[in-house]
Short mmCIF file of C-alpha atoms in Angstrom, two decimals:
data_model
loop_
_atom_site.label_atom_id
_atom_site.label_comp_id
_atom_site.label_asym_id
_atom_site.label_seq_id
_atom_site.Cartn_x
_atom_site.Cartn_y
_atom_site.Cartn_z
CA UNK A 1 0.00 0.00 0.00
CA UNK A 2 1.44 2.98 -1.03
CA UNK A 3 1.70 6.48 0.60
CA UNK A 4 -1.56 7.69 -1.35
CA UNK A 5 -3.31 4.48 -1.92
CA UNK A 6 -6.81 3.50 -0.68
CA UNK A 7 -7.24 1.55 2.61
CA UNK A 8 -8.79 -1.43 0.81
CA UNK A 9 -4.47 -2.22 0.23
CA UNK A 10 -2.83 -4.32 2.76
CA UNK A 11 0.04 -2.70 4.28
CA UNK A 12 2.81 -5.30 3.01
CA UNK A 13 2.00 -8.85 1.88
CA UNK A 14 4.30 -11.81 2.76
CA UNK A 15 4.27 -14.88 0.51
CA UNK A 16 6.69 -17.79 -0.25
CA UNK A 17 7.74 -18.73 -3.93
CA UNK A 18 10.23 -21.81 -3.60
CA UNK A 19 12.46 -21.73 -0.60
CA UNK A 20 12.16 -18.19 -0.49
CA UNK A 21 9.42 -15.87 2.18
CA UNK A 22 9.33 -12.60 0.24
CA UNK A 23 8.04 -9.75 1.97
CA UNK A 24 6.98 -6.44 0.20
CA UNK A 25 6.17 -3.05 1.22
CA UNK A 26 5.34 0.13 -0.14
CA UNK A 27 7.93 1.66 1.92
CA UNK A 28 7.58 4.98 3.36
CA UNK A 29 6.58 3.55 6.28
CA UNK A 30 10.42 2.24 6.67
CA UNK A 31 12.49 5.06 8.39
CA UNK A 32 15.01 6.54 7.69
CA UNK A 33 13.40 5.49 3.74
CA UNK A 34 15.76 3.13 2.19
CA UNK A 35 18.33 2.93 4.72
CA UNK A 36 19.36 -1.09 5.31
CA UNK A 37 18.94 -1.12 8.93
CA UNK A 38 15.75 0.02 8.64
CA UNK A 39 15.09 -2.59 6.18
CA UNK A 40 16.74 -5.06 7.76
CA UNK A 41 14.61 -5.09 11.08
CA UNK A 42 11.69 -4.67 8.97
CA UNK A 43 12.45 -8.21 7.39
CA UNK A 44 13.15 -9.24 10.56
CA UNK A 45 9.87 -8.16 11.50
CA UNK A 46 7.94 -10.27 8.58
CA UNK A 47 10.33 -13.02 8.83
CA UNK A 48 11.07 -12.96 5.14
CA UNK A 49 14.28 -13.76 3.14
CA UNK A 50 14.03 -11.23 0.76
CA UNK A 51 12.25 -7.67 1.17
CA UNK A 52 10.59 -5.63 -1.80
CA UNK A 53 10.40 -2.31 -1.03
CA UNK A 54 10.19 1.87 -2.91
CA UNK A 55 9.16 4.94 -1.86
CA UNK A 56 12.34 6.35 -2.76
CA UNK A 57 12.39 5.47 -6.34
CA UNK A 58 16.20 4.90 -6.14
CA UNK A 59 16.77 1.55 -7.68
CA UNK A 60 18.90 -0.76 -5.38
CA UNK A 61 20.07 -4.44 -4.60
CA UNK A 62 21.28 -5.08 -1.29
CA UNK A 63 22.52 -7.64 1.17
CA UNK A 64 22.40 -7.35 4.83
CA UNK A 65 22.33 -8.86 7.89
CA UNK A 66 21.41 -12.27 5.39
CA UNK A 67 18.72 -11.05 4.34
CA UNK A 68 18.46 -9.49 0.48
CA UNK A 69 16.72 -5.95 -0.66
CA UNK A 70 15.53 -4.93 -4.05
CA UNK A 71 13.93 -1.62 -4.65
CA UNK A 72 13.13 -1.15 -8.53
CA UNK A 73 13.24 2.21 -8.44
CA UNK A 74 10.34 4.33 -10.63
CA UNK A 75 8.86 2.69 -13.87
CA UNK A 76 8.07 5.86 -15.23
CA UNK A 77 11.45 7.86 -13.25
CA UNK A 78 9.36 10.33 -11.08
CA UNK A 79 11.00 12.73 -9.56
CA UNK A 80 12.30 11.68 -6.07
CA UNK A 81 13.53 14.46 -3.34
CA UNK A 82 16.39 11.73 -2.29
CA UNK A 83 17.23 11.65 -5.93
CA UNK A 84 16.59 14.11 -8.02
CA UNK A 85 18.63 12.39 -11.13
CA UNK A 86 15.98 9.74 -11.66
CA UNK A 87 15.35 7.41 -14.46
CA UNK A 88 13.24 4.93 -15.44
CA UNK A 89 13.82 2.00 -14.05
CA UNK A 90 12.32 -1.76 -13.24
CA UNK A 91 13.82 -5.12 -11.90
CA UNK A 92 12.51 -8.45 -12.91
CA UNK A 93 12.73 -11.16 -10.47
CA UNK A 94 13.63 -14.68 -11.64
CA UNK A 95 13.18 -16.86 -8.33
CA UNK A 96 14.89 -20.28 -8.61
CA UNK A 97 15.61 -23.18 -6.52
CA UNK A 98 18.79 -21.80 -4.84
CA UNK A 99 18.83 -18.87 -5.88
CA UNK A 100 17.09 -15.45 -7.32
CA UNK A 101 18.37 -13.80 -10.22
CA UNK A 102 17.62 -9.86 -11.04
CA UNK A 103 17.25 -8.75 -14.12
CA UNK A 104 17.57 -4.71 -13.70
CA UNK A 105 16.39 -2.49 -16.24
CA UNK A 106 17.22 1.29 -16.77
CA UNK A 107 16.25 3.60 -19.36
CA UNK A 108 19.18 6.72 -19.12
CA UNK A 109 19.78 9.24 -21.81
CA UNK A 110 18.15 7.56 -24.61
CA UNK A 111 19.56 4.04 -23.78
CA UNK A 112 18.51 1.01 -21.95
CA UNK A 113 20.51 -0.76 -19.82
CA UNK A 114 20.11 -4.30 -18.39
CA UNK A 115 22.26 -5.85 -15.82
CA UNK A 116 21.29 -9.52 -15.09
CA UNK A 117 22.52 -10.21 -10.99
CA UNK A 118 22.20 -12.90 -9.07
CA UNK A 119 21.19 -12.05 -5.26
CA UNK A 120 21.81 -15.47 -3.70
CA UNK A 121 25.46 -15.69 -4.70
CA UNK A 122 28.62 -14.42 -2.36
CA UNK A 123 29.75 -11.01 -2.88
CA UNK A 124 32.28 -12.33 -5.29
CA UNK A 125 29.90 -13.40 -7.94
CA UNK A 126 27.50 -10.74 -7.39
CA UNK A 127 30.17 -8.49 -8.50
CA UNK A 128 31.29 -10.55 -11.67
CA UNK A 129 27.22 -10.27 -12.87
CA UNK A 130 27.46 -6.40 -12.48
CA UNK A 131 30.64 -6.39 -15.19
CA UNK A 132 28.91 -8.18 -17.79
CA UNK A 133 26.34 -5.63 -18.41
CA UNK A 134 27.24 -4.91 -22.12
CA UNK A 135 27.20 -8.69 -23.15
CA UNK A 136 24.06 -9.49 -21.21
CA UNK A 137 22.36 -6.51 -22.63
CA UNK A 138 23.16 -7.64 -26.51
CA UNK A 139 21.93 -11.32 -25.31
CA UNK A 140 19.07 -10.28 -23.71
CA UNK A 141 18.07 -8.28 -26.20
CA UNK A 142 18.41 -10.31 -29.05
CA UNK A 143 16.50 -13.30 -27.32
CA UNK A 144 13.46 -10.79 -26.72
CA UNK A 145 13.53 -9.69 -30.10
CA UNK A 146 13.75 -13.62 -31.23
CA UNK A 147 11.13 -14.10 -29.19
CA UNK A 148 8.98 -11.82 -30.93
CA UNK A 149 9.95 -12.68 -34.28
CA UNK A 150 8.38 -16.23 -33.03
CA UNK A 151 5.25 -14.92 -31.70
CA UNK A 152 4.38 -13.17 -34.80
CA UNK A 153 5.50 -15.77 -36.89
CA UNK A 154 2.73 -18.33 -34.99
CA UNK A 155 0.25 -15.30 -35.02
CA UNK A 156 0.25 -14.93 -39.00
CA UNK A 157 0.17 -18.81 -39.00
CA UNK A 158 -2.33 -18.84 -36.78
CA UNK A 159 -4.68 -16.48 -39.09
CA UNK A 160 -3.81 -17.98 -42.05
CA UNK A 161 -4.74 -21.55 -40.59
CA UNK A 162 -8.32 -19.64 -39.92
CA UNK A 163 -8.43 -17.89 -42.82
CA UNK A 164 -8.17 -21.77 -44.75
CA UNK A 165 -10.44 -23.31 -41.96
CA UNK A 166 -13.14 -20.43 -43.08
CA UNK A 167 -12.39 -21.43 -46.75
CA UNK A 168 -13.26 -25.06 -46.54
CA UNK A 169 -16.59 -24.12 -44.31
CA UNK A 170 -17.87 -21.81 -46.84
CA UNK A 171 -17.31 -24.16 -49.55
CA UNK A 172 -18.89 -27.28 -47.94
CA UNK A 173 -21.70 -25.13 -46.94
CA UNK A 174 -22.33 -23.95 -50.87
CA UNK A 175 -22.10 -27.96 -51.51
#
């Protein structure tokens, strides 16, 4: 529940997906905003693995205290007072059996950036994700646009299969 959202919203949710309890929260009611103690005792408070929190629109992954902290920032990169050089920004969250990958998209000066991370790893690793960014971008961006390809592909196939199928009625109806 955000800051200005209706009461019918819960104030956080809790839910497991694998191994993992997830917690998330709007945020703002996490003070000092976005600061990792804060957030840390907060998970400590839901008894959750990994928190999901805003508010601040800064986009951040963190570990701390063992417990992991994504904040995806601002979709559309509203303004925020704690940082007033926003962007647009998201993070897609692939949860595995041992571990949870990121996928963390910003869109800066005209160009999108995607850094694929993975949370559960030790600092080490996590470090060695950041550093691919350019190759992980190119990949990821030509298996989206492959992707697409595909789905239109089966689309037009897809109409054209109707398009006979409507054929064949029309003329065993005139028979």
């Amino acid at each position: 529940k955000g800051n200005f959202d209706s009461s019918e919203f819960p104030v956080n949710k809790v839910f497991t997906i694998g191994k993992f309890k997830i917690g998330v929260v709007h945020g703002h009611q996490i003070v000092p905003w976005g600061d990792v103690e804060a957030l840390a005792d907060y998970a400590r408070k839901l008894d959750v693995d990994l928190l999901i929190s805003g508010h601040t629109h800064i986009q951040r992954i963190a570990k701390h205290a063992g417990k992991y902290f994504v904040n995806p920032g601002s979709a559309t990169g509203a303004y925020s007072s704690q940082n007033p050089d926003s962007c647009p920004s998201f993070i897609i969250l692939e949860i595995l059996e041992e571990d949870i990958r990121a996928f963390i998209y910003q869109y800066r000066e005209g160009k999108l950036s995607i850094v694929k991370d993975i949370l559960t790893q030790d600092s080490e690793g996590h470090q060695e994700q950041q550093h691919e960014e350019q190759e992980e971008q190119h990949h990821h961006h030509q298996e989206h646009h492959q992707e697409q390809d595909q789905h239109q592909h089966q689309h037009e196939q897809y109409q054209e299969d109707q398009h006979h199928q409507e054929h064949h009625q029309e003329q065993d109806q005139h028979q």
